[in-house]
Tab-separated table of C-alpha atoms in Angstrom:
chain	number	residue	atom	x	y	z
A	1	UNK	CA	107.405	110.957	100.907
A	2	UNK	CA	106.734	107.283	100.584
A	3	UNK	CA	103.332	105.920	99.662
A	4	UNK	CA	101.608	102.667	98.826
A	5	UNK	CA	98.630	102.259	96.533
A	6	UNK	CA	96.383	99.254	96.378
A	7	UNK	CA	94.086	100.050	93.445
A	8	UNK	CA	91.476	97.403	94.208
A	9	UNK	CA	89.396	98.026	97.319
A	10	UNK	CA	87.342	94.845	96.882
A	11	UNK	CA	87.996	91.688	94.896
A	12	UNK	CA	85.774	88.625	94.600
A	13	UNK	CA	87.084	85.353	93.216
A	14	UNK	CA	85.709	81.843	93.065
A	15	UNK	CA	87.242	79.179	95.224
A	16	UNK	CA	89.969	77.417	93.268
A	17	UNK	CA	90.570	80.378	90.969
A	18	UNK	CA	93.863	82.229	90.798
A	19	UNK	CA	94.376	85.537	92.568
A	20	UNK	CA	96.472	88.622	92.019
A	21	UNK	CA	96.344	91.623	94.336
A	22	UNK	CA	98.049	94.747	93.087
A	23	UNK	CA	100.393	96.980	95.008
A	24	UNK	CA	102.292	100.013	93.750
A	25	UNK	CA	104.690	101.990	95.868
A	26	UNK	CA	106.617	105.217	95.843
A	27	UNK	CA	109.857	105.185	97.769
A	28	UNK	CA	113.085	107.121	97.469
A	29	UNK	CA	115.508	104.308	98.209
A	30	UNK	CA	115.635	100.550	98.019
A	31	UNK	CA	112.285	99.515	99.430
A	32	UNK	CA	111.576	96.856	101.969
A	33	UNK	CA	108.163	95.491	101.003
A	34	UNK	CA	105.657	93.473	102.957
A	35	UNK	CA	102.273	91.853	102.549
A	36	UNK	CA	100.104	91.379	105.616
A	37	UNK	CA	96.720	89.684	105.975
A	38	UNK	CA	94.056	90.649	108.484
A	39	UNK	CA	91.141	88.362	109.257
A	40	UNK	CA	88.041	89.887	110.876
A	41	UNK	CA	88.733	90.937	114.451
A	42	UNK	CA	92.357	89.902	114.217
A	43	UNK	CA	95.680	91.682	114.058
A	44	UNK	CA	97.910	91.699	111.024
A	45	UNK	CA	99.821	88.557	110.085
A	46	UNK	CA	102.869	88.732	107.850
A	47	UNK	CA	102.481	86.761	104.616
A	48	UNK	CA	105.847	87.546	103.049
A	49	UNK	CA	108.531	90.169	102.741
A	50	UNK	CA	111.086	91.398	100.229
A	51	UNK	CA	114.397	92.908	101.267
A	52	UNK	CA	116.759	92.109	98.404
A	53	UNK	CA	117.845	89.294	96.130
A	54	UNK	CA	115.410	87.096	94.257
A	55	UNK	CA	112.519	89.233	93.127
A	56	UNK	CA	110.019	86.386	93.471
A	57	UNK	CA	109.397	85.697	97.128
A	58	UNK	CA	107.443	82.871	98.648
A	59	UNK	CA	105.311	83.276	101.710
A	60	UNK	CA	103.013	81.361	103.965
A	61	UNK	CA	99.681	79.841	102.967
A	62	UNK	CA	100.802	79.347	99.358
A	63	UNK	CA	101.201	83.047	98.558
A	64	UNK	CA	103.981	84.583	96.510
A	65	UNK	CA	104.823	88.084	95.390
A	66	UNK	CA	107.032	89.532	92.685
A	67	UNK	CA	109.018	92.736	93.069
A	68	UNK	CA	109.256	94.701	89.825
A	69	UNK	CA	111.431	97.752	90.296
A	70	UNK	CA	110.705	99.134	86.828
A	71	UNK	CA	106.984	99.158	87.600
A	72	UNK	CA	107.293	100.041	91.298
A	73	UNK	CA	105.051	97.091	91.994
A	74	UNK	CA	104.894	94.225	94.449
A	75	UNK	CA	101.845	92.192	93.455
A	76	UNK	CA	100.630	89.288	95.556
A	77	UNK	CA	99.563	86.064	93.872
A	78	UNK	CA	98.097	82.707	94.723
A	79	UNK	CA	97.405	80.013	92.118
A	80	UNK	CA	94.315	78.551	93.799
A	81	UNK	CA	92.293	80.433	96.376
A	82	UNK	CA	90.681	78.723	99.352
A	83	UNK	CA	87.582	79.952	101.187
A	84	UNK	CA	89.747	80.579	104.245
A	85	UNK	CA	91.725	83.189	102.295
A	86	UNK	CA	88.823	85.633	102.576
A	87	UNK	CA	90.310	88.550	104.518
A	88	UNK	CA	91.794	91.989	104.052
A	89	UNK	CA	95.254	92.254	102.572
A	90	UNK	CA	97.667	95.094	103.148
A	91	UNK	CA	100.810	95.971	101.262
A	92	UNK	CA	103.412	97.996	103.150
A	93	UNK	CA	106.762	99.652	102.494
A	94	UNK	CA	109.568	100.569	104.870
A	95	UNK	CA	111.749	101.575	106.446
A	96	UNK	CA	111.891	105.243	106.727
A	97	UNK	CA	113.042	107.402	109.603
A	98	UNK	CA	111.985	105.444	112.610
A	99	UNK	CA	111.434	102.286	110.647
A	100	UNK	CA	107.670	102.539	110.723
A	101	UNK	CA	105.750	100.990	107.856
A	102	UNK	CA	103.612	102.869	105.372
A	103	UNK	CA	100.557	100.850	104.466
A	104	UNK	CA	98.303	100.785	101.460
A	105	UNK	CA	94.577	101.163	101.931
A	106	UNK	CA	93.987	97.434	101.816
A	107	UNK	CA	92.144	95.065	99.500
A	108	UNK	CA	89.221	93.082	100.845
A	109	UNK	CA	89.084	89.620	99.299
A	110	UNK	CA	85.843	87.694	99.126
A	111	UNK	CA	85.769	84.073	97.999
A	112	UNK	CA	82.713	82.584	96.291
A	113	UNK	CA	82.003	78.879	96.801
B	1	UNK	CA	106.410	82.005	122.464
B	2	UNK	CA	103.806	84.602	123.256
B	3	UNK	CA	102.988	87.206	120.665
B	4	UNK	CA	102.162	90.860	121.091
B	5	UNK	CA	99.260	91.354	123.454
B	6	UNK	CA	97.036	94.378	123.870
B	7	UNK	CA	94.457	95.356	126.446
B	8	UNK	CA	91.645	96.007	126.612
B	9	UNK	CA	90.381	94.383	123.444
B	10	UNK	CA	87.445	96.774	123.382
B	11	UNK	CA	86.946	100.133	125.054
B	12	UNK	CA	83.853	102.274	124.973
B	13	UNK	CA	84.159	105.731	126.448
B	14	UNK	CA	82.339	109.012	126.516
B	15	UNK	CA	83.535	112.053	124.660
B	16	UNK	CA	85.906	114.076	126.805
B	17	UNK	CA	87.163	111.184	128.926
B	18	UNK	CA	90.766	109.996	128.986
B	19	UNK	CA	91.684	106.453	127.948
B	20	UNK	CA	94.781	104.307	128.303
B	21	UNK	CA	95.625	101.465	125.952
B	22	UNK	CA	98.264	98.919	126.841
B	23	UNK	CA	100.694	96.933	124.709
B	24	UNK	CA	102.943	94.069	125.772
B	25	UNK	CA	105.509	93.425	123.037
B	26	UNK	CA	107.243	90.170	122.285
B	27	UNK	CA	109.924	89.543	124.872
B	28	UNK	CA	113.290	90.778	123.691
B	29	UNK	CA	111.944	93.022	120.960
B	30	UNK	CA	113.509	96.440	121.244
B	31	UNK	CA	111.277	98.305	118.819
B	32	UNK	CA	107.617	99.074	119.486
B	33	UNK	CA	105.138	100.818	117.233
B	34	UNK	CA	101.618	102.154	117.566
B	35	UNK	CA	99.330	102.413	114.563
B	36	UNK	CA	95.715	103.475	114.196
B	37	UNK	CA	93.295	101.780	111.823
B	38	UNK	CA	90.140	103.691	111.070
B	39	UNK	CA	87.526	103.627	108.345
B	40	UNK	CA	88.515	105.796	105.451
B	41	UNK	CA	92.027	106.366	106.780
B	42	UNK	CA	93.582	102.940	106.573
B	43	UNK	CA	96.539	102.199	108.818
B	44	UNK	CA	98.338	105.249	110.160
B	45	UNK	CA	101.623	105.306	112.035
B	46	UNK	CA	101.413	107.047	115.396
B	47	UNK	CA	104.623	106.608	117.378
B	48	UNK	CA	107.756	104.466	117.453
B	49	UNK	CA	110.072	103.475	120.301
B	50	UNK	CA	113.515	101.991	119.729
B	51	UNK	CA	115.519	100.954	122.740
B	52	UNK	CA	116.506	103.912	124.879
B	53	UNK	CA	116.326	106.424	122.054
B	54	UNK	CA	113.857	109.287	122.079
B	55	UNK	CA	110.582	108.106	120.526
B	56	UNK	CA	109.546	109.174	117.061
B	57	UNK	CA	106.270	110.980	117.695
B	58	UNK	CA	105.830	112.306	114.187
B	59	UNK	CA	102.585	110.418	113.582
B	60	UNK	CA	100.660	111.567	116.634
B	61	UNK	CA	97.635	113.484	115.344
B	62	UNK	CA	97.383	115.978	118.203
B	63	UNK	CA	98.797	116.815	121.620
B	64	UNK	CA	95.941	114.878	123.182
B	65	UNK	CA	97.844	111.727	122.227
B	66	UNK	CA	100.885	110.557	124.145
B	67	UNK	CA	102.679	107.303	124.767
B	68	UNK	CA	105.324	105.962	127.043
B	69	UNK	CA	107.300	102.803	127.259
B	70	UNK	CA	108.438	101.739	130.676
B	71	UNK	CA	111.545	99.662	131.172
B	72	UNK	CA	111.922	99.132	127.473
B	73	UNK	CA	108.976	96.769	127.430
B	74	UNK	CA	105.313	97.566	128.082
B	75	UNK	CA	103.875	100.631	126.391
B	76	UNK	CA	100.826	102.711	127.182
B	77	UNK	CA	99.083	104.949	124.661
B	78	UNK	CA	97.042	107.670	126.329
B	79	UNK	CA	94.367	109.715	124.653
B	80	UNK	CA	93.137	112.705	126.629
B	81	UNK	CA	89.766	114.364	126.194
B	82	UNK	CA	88.677	111.797	123.637
B	83	UNK	CA	86.749	112.918	120.585
B	84	UNK	CA	84.461	110.885	118.337
B	85	UNK	CA	87.040	110.988	115.555
B	86	UNK	CA	89.389	109.054	117.840
B	87	UNK	CA	87.194	105.979	117.370
B	88	UNK	CA	89.366	103.387	115.666
B	89	UNK	CA	91.307	100.191	116.199
B	90	UNK	CA	94.671	100.894	117.796
B	91	UNK	CA	97.320	98.379	116.815
B	92	UNK	CA	100.635	97.780	118.487
B	93	UNK	CA	103.560	96.029	116.834
B	94	UNK	CA	107.056	95.059	117.892
B	95	UNK	CA	110.204	94.025	116.100
B	96	UNK	CA	113.741	93.108	117.001
B	97	UNK	CA	116.716	95.298	116.261
B	98	UNK	CA	118.137	95.695	112.813
B	99	UNK	CA	120.261	92.702	111.993
B	100	UNK	CA	123.957	92.971	111.196
B	101	UNK	CA	123.245	92.248	107.555
B	102	UNK	CA	121.256	95.475	107.331
B	103	UNK	CA	117.873	93.819	107.229
B	104	UNK	CA	114.986	95.114	109.216
B	105	UNK	CA	112.973	92.490	110.953
B	106	UNK	CA	109.317	92.358	110.211
B	107	UNK	CA	106.839	93.808	112.640
B	108	UNK	CA	104.628	91.493	114.666
B	109	UNK	CA	101.213	92.912	115.388
B	110	UNK	CA	98.902	92.511	118.336
B	111	UNK	CA	95.141	91.953	117.958
B	112	UNK	CA	94.374	95.616	118.555
B	113	UNK	CA	92.146	97.620	120.864
B	114	UNK	CA	88.860	98.793	119.390
B	115	UNK	CA	88.078	102.222	120.824
B	116	UNK	CA	84.594	103.650	120.517
B	117	UNK	CA	83.972	107.212	121.635
B	118	UNK	CA	80.303	107.998	122.152
């Protein structure tokens, strides 16, 4: 069975500092990996995705993520965090039968001024 | 174009009542998904529709939950005899068909329906 682990439930960083959110997955085949962001009261917005090819993928809002097969990881990074980045971030893996996504538990990011 | 829409945005009901939640996917998207987001459980897959194929119901937590998709577009998730543990945000997502290159398109999510069962 596939699974996604986001080890950090909460992270607090200062505005302007760099950010790395961790994601580890378990999947029996080539994974399709996603990062979504959810602001309070909002749905999920796709930040970036990895299907194949270059293991460093660029997304919206200045985010990037690196796929490391040997570590079964897909960590999300941003060099300089803005106050508006405060939100909950979800890593997901797919597809499986039916193409639904399996999500990690989420990491809530707080940004200090 | 318009994104995925869901209604109502909030629903408060009494234990034992039935509720219906609606999802309007992005026009032209053939795949539709329902997920549930609850405290302590994260995001859970409920059911998946793809075109005219039989839906994948493997994520439905009990037979009180059902869903249909009419005309390959709008979907309704029905919860019968609601229980307090059904309280959650119900998210709908849609995606287009798998591309010829073998890629799966990403899922576009609606804002969700927050269900509270008293």
